[in-house]
Tab-separated table of C-alpha atoms and ligand atoms in Angstrom:
chain	number	residue	atom	x	y	z
A	1	MET	CA	35.332	-32.201	-8.709
A	2	THR	CA	32.274	-32.366	-6.532
A	3	VAL	CA	29.706	-29.328	-6.385
A	4	PRO	CA	29.428	-27.631	-2.962
A	5	SER	CA	25.748	-27.324	-2.033
A	6	PRO	CA	24.424	-23.824	-2.094
A	7	SER	CA	25.217	-21.243	0.228
A	8	SER	CA	23.679	-22.739	3.683
A	9	SER	CA	23.972	-18.871	5.241
A	10	SER	CA	20.330	-17.085	5.019
A	11	LYS	CA	21.288	-14.189	3.160
A	12	GLY	CA	22.974	-16.609	0.867
A	13	GLU	CA	19.879	-18.159	0.379
A	14	GLU	CA	17.447	-14.719	0.172
A	15	VAL	CA	19.932	-13.604	-2.066
A	16	GLN	CA	19.939	-16.674	-4.539
A	17	ARG	CA	15.950	-16.802	-4.114
A	18	LEU	CA	16.524	-12.603	-5.018
A	19	PHE	CA	18.525	-13.301	-8.468
A	20	ASP	CA	16.837	-16.264	-9.417
A	21	THR	CA	13.334	-13.679	-9.807
A	22	VAL	CA	14.774	-11.222	-12.249
A	23	PRO	CA	17.029	-12.455	-15.063
A	24	GLY	CA	14.780	-11.882	-17.776
A	25	TYR	CA	14.964	-7.997	-16.642
A	26	TYR	CA	17.799	-8.126	-15.124
A	27	ASP	CA	20.286	-6.226	-17.784
A	28	ARG	CA	17.749	-3.221	-18.493
A	29	MET	CA	17.882	-2.605	-15.057
A	30	ASN	CA	21.411	-2.544	-15.704
A	31	ARG	CA	21.770	-0.293	-17.868
A	32	LEU	CA	18.940	1.913	-17.061
A	33	MET	CA	20.830	2.305	-13.713
A	34	THR	CA	23.979	2.597	-15.293
A	35	LEU	CA	23.017	5.022	-18.202
A	36	GLY	CA	24.561	2.323	-20.068
A	37	ARG	CA	27.790	2.661	-18.321
A	38	HIS	CA	27.495	-1.559	-17.310
A	39	GLN	CA	28.652	-3.107	-20.501
A	40	ALA	CA	31.669	-0.133	-20.345
A	41	TRP	CA	32.926	-1.514	-16.849
A	42	CYS	CA	32.459	-4.928	-17.539
A	43	ARG	CA	34.982	-4.417	-20.578
A	44	ASP	CA	36.978	-3.250	-18.476
A	45	VAL	CA	37.145	-4.758	-16.066
A	46	ALA	CA	38.326	-7.629	-18.601
A	47	ARG	CA	41.021	-5.714	-20.343
A	48	ARG	CA	42.472	-5.380	-16.450
A	49	ALA	CA	42.704	-9.129	-16.220
A	50	GLN	CA	45.145	-9.300	-19.019
A	51	VAL	CA	44.768	-13.153	-19.222
A	52	PRO	CA	47.921	-14.670	-20.718
A	53	ALA	CA	47.608	-16.590	-24.009
A	54	GLY	CA	46.103	-19.689	-23.444
A	55	GLY	CA	45.710	-18.845	-19.699
A	56	ALA	CA	42.487	-19.397	-17.811
A	57	LEU	CA	39.849	-16.606	-16.413
A	58	LEU	CA	37.251	-17.393	-13.970
A	59	ASP	CA	34.348	-14.941	-13.697
A	60	ILE	CA	32.114	-15.361	-10.091
A	61	ALA	CA	29.010	-14.459	-9.858
A	62	THR	CA	28.391	-14.168	-13.135
A	63	GLY	CA	24.971	-13.039	-13.539
A	64	THR	CA	23.739	-13.207	-17.433
A	65	GLY	CA	27.713	-13.467	-18.257
A	66	VAL	CA	28.285	-9.674	-18.484
A	67	ILE	CA	32.176	-9.927	-17.638
A	68	ALA	CA	32.816	-13.625	-19.236
A	69	LEU	CA	31.451	-12.769	-22.280
A	70	GLU	CA	33.648	-9.524	-22.763
A	71	ALA	CA	36.728	-11.848	-21.411
A	72	ALA	CA	35.654	-14.652	-24.140
A	73	ARG	CA	35.907	-12.001	-26.799
A	74	ARG	CA	38.816	-10.028	-25.726
A	75	TYR	CA	41.572	-13.798	-24.848
A	76	PRO	CA	39.601	-15.961	-27.571
A	77	ASP	CA	42.245	-18.465	-26.950
A	78	ALA	CA	41.397	-18.309	-22.953
A	79	ALA	CA	39.783	-21.122	-20.674
A	80	VAL	CA	37.079	-18.458	-19.642
A	81	HIS	CA	34.710	-19.837	-16.203
A	82	GLY	CA	31.569	-18.200	-15.596
A	83	VAL	CA	30.121	-19.237	-12.423
A	84	ASP	CA	26.905	-18.883	-10.439
A	85	PHE	CA	24.366	-19.928	-7.469
A	86	SER	CA	21.733	-19.367	-9.483
A	87	GLU	CA	20.545	-21.463	-12.268
A	88	GLY	CA	17.997	-18.962	-13.279
A	89	MET	CA	21.047	-16.067	-14.275
A	90	LEU	CA	23.124	-19.164	-15.174
A	91	ALA	CA	20.104	-19.814	-17.781
A	92	GLY	CA	19.962	-16.411	-18.703
A	93	ALA	CA	23.544	-15.800	-19.653
A	94	ARG	CA	23.472	-19.461	-21.587
A	95	THR	CA	21.101	-17.996	-24.501
A	96	LYS	CA	23.476	-15.199	-25.532
A	97	PRO	CA	25.667	-14.189	-28.045
A	98	GLY	CA	28.942	-16.094	-28.360
A	99	ALA	CA	27.927	-18.100	-25.066
A	100	ASP	CA	29.211	-21.496	-26.632
A	101	ALA	CA	33.047	-19.834	-26.125
A	102	VAL	CA	32.462	-19.638	-22.140
A	103	THR	CA	32.295	-22.284	-19.737
A	104	TRP	CA	28.916	-21.769	-17.344
A	105	GLN	CA	28.881	-23.849	-14.151
A	106	PHE	CA	26.364	-23.638	-10.707
A	107	ALA	CA	29.356	-23.114	-8.051
A	108	ASP	CA	29.027	-20.951	-4.689
A	109	ALA	CA	31.604	-18.538	-3.877
A	110	ASN	CA	31.816	-19.358	-0.651
A	111	ALA	CA	33.589	-22.360	-1.566
A	112	LEU	CA	34.673	-22.959	-5.171
A	113	PRO	CA	34.562	-26.363	-7.123
A	114	PHE	CA	38.353	-25.772	-8.631
A	115	ASP	CA	42.071	-26.744	-7.257
A	116	ASP	CA	44.174	-24.284	-5.946
A	117	GLY	CA	46.133	-22.677	-8.219
A	118	THR	CA	44.036	-23.263	-11.181
A	119	PHE	CA	43.201	-19.979	-12.577
A	120	ASP	CA	45.377	-16.803	-14.013
A	121	ALA	CA	42.992	-14.454	-13.210
A	122	VAL	CA	39.431	-14.259	-11.027
A	123	THR	CA	36.605	-11.079	-11.584
A	124	HIS	CA	33.401	-10.651	-9.952
A	125	GLY	CA	30.482	-8.093	-11.098
A	126	TYR	CA	28.608	-6.979	-7.809
A	127	LEU	CA	29.237	-9.926	-5.631
A	128	LEU	CA	30.984	-8.391	-2.294
A	129	ARG	CA	28.103	-6.785	-0.765
A	130	ASN	CA	25.219	-10.027	-1.967
A	131	VAL	CA	27.980	-12.394	0.632
A	132	GLU	CA	27.759	-12.814	4.022
A	133	ASP	CA	31.607	-12.923	4.508
A	134	ALA	CA	33.424	-10.666	2.293
A	135	GLU	CA	37.302	-11.873	3.987
A	136	ARG	CA	35.591	-15.977	3.548
A	137	VAL	CA	34.933	-15.307	-0.845
A	138	LEU	CA	38.130	-13.607	-1.643
A	139	ALA	CA	40.138	-15.693	0.367
A	140	GLU	CA	38.776	-18.310	-1.702
A	141	GLN	CA	39.141	-16.932	-5.118
A	142	LEU	CA	43.002	-16.194	-3.721
A	143	ARG	CA	43.257	-19.997	-3.540
A	144	VAL	CA	42.626	-20.449	-6.981
A	145	LEU	CA	44.369	-18.388	-8.461
A	146	ARG	CA	47.906	-19.077	-9.976
A	147	PRO	CA	50.915	-16.840	-8.144
A	148	GLY	CA	51.379	-13.586	-10.118
A	149	GLY	CA	47.470	-13.924	-11.233
A	150	ARG	CA	45.229	-11.347	-11.107
A	151	LEU	CA	41.986	-10.243	-9.316
A	152	VAL	CA	39.949	-7.686	-10.368
A	153	ILE	CA	36.865	-6.592	-8.776
A	154	LEU	CA	33.386	-4.161	-9.614
A	155	GLU	CA	31.626	-3.498	-6.885
A	156	THR	CA	28.761	-0.267	-5.905
A	157	CYS	CA	30.242	1.716	-3.004
A	158	PRO	CA	28.601	4.194	-0.749
A	159	PRO	CA	29.390	8.225	-2.105
A	160	ARG	CA	31.775	10.415	-0.132
A	161	GLY	CA	32.008	14.320	0.315
A	162	LEU	CA	30.503	16.363	-1.256
A	163	LEU	CA	28.413	14.284	-3.499
A	164	ARG	CA	27.093	11.955	-0.627
A	165	ARG	CA	24.127	14.154	0.306
A	166	PRO	CA	22.173	14.758	-2.856
A	167	VAL	CA	23.964	10.617	-4.231
A	168	THR	CA	22.313	8.707	-1.012
A	169	LEU	CA	18.973	10.673	-1.944
A	170	GLY	CA	19.486	10.093	-5.873
A	171	VAL	CA	20.191	6.060	-4.967
A	172	LYS	CA	18.039	6.190	-2.248
A	173	VAL	CA	14.508	7.609	-5.173
A	174	VAL	CA	15.359	6.690	-8.553
A	175	VAL	CA	16.611	2.898	-8.088
A	176	PRO	CA	13.314	1.619	-6.404
A	177	LEU	CA	11.119	3.994	-8.559
A	178	LEU	CA	13.235	1.580	-11.404
A	179	GLY	CA	12.439	-1.368	-10.044
A	180	GLN	CA	8.511	-0.910	-9.666
A	181	LEU	CA	8.258	0.589	-13.128
A	182	VAL	CA	10.403	-1.925	-15.070
A	183	ALA	CA	10.669	-5.032	-13.052
A	184	ARG	CA	7.405	-4.270	-11.062
A	185	ASP	CA	9.413	-5.866	-8.708
A	186	ARG	CA	10.290	-2.801	-5.971
A	187	THR	CA	11.240	-4.970	-3.463
A	188	SER	CA	14.835	-6.724	-5.297
A	189	TYR	CA	15.530	-3.393	-6.124
A	190	THR	CA	15.110	-1.695	-2.084
A	191	TYR	CA	17.247	-4.457	-1.331
A	192	LEU	CA	20.052	-3.347	-4.264
A	193	GLU	CA	19.276	0.295	-2.822
A	194	GLU	CA	20.221	-0.580	0.797
A	195	SER	CA	22.955	-2.739	-0.168
A	196	THR	CA	24.961	0.241	-2.294
A	197	LEU	CA	24.548	2.346	0.548
A	198	GLY	CA	25.584	0.162	3.283
A	199	PHE	CA	28.490	-1.621	1.333
A	200	MET	CA	32.565	-1.263	1.917
A	201	SER	CA	34.785	2.069	0.757
A	202	PRO	CA	37.594	0.837	-1.588
A	203	GLU	CA	39.884	1.467	1.747
A	204	GLN	CA	37.900	-1.339	3.227
A	205	VAL	CA	37.979	-3.273	0.555
A	206	GLY	CA	41.869	-2.380	-0.142
A	207	GLU	CA	42.274	-3.715	3.065
A	208	ILE	CA	40.848	-7.097	3.558
A	209	LEU	CA	42.595	-7.945	0.494
A	210	ARG	CA	46.372	-6.614	2.016
A	211	ARG	CA	45.740	-8.811	5.092
A	212	LEU	CA	44.850	-11.973	2.875
A	213	GLY	CA	48.103	-11.529	1.772
A	214	PHE	CA	47.548	-9.846	-2.096
A	215	VAL	CA	49.800	-7.130	-3.327
A	216	SER	CA	49.436	-4.160	-5.817
A	217	VAL	CA	46.279	-3.515	-4.762
A	218	ALA	CA	44.392	-0.068	-6.492
A	219	TRP	CA	41.037	1.250	-7.545
A	220	ASP	CA	39.435	3.733	-8.838
A	221	ARG	CA	35.873	4.707	-8.643
A	222	ARG	CA	33.155	5.552	-10.933
A	223	PHE	CA	29.674	7.340	-11.486
A	224	LEU	CA	30.038	9.784	-9.225
A	225	GLY	CA	31.840	7.818	-6.800
A	226	THR	CA	29.122	4.612	-6.408
A	227	HIS	CA	31.070	2.418	-8.146
A	228	MET	CA	34.746	1.284	-7.387
A	229	ILE	CA	37.413	-0.869	-9.620
A	230	VAL	CA	39.425	-3.044	-7.624
A	231	THR	CA	42.670	-4.715	-8.654
A	232	ALA	CA	44.868	-6.679	-6.991
A	233	GLN	CA	47.838	-9.910	-7.519
A	234	LYS	CA	48.330	-12.803	-5.744
A	235	PRO	CA	52.022	-12.855	-4.925
B	301	SAM	C1	23.885	-8.230	-9.144
B	301	SAM	S1	24.359	-9.673	-9.422
B	301	SAM	C2	26.056	-9.856	-10.638
B	301	SAM	C3	26.039	-10.202	-12.481
B	301	SAM	C4	27.193	-9.662	-12.783
B	301	SAM	N1	28.454	-9.943	-12.338
B	301	SAM	C5	26.717	-8.176	-13.772
B	301	SAM	O1	28.364	-7.940	-13.259
B	301	SAM	O2	25.317	-8.090	-14.080
B	301	SAM	C6	25.115	-10.745	-8.564
B	301	SAM	C7	24.783	-12.477	-8.869
B	301	SAM	O3	26.115	-12.780	-8.148
B	301	SAM	C8	25.439	-13.925	-7.650
B	301	SAM	N2	26.131	-14.164	-6.838
B	301	SAM	C9	25.603	-13.902	-5.268
B	301	SAM	N3	26.022	-14.414	-3.893
B	301	SAM	C10	26.738	-15.614	-4.721
B	301	SAM	C11	27.521	-16.574	-3.719
B	301	SAM	N4	27.892	-17.103	-2.812
B	301	SAM	N5	28.224	-17.669	-4.922
B	301	SAM	C12	27.792	-17.013	-6.481
B	301	SAM	N6	26.870	-16.561	-6.641
B	301	SAM	C13	26.621	-15.140	-5.915
B	301	SAM	C14	23.933	-14.001	-7.726
B	301	SAM	O4	23.204	-14.876	-8.055
B	301	SAM	C15	23.809	-13.079	-9.207
B	301	SAM	O5	23.630	-13.551	-10.748
């Protein structure tokens, strides 16, 4: 099996560098920024993946492995793979309790090192807003899914309606401030704030998924409309 080189795009390289610097405090920052909800959302993502007995799940951009570990707990007889293009984040995942139940591997979401139709489910958390071409990355996911396989996406999204202004202001102030105080890294968390507010809506993600050929596309918003869980199926 050939392992593709990291994304050659400059955005990919920047993102890779950024995540190689954050694993030590990544989980703590996530808990703080989501008021402890991140773990529950990852559990929900694993539940929605509906992996059949003896099936296989791929968690892309697994980071410190929260979704992959939840999936391994939920589907103990499934083959769970967690992949990421940051060796630093993968090193964090490998040391967690239960990590032996997951196959951890370096992989770039732009060119997955798996054959067509390998997985019953593909999941990812906070991947799409970090890539240059979301459509290309989602097409790769469609390729590695088996017919009938499920895709479950956890992402941030811009708030809307009456909540848009206050929540936008809150994200702009609180996220970089927490980055400064907890991680001593205002720059990385300013990037996070900007990529959260500038990312697509669930409707836009849904449109891409349908264009690519996914069916049963649906989503829920979470956390004052700043997060979404999107599900879809390969026909
Ligand atoms: C914000 S973290 C999310 C980690 C985890 N999914 C979670 O929910 O906590 C984003 C992860 O995406 C990874 N990533 C970004 N672009 C990627 C790409 N093109 N291929 C593989 N991983 C990528 C980063 O290395 C990082 O670990």
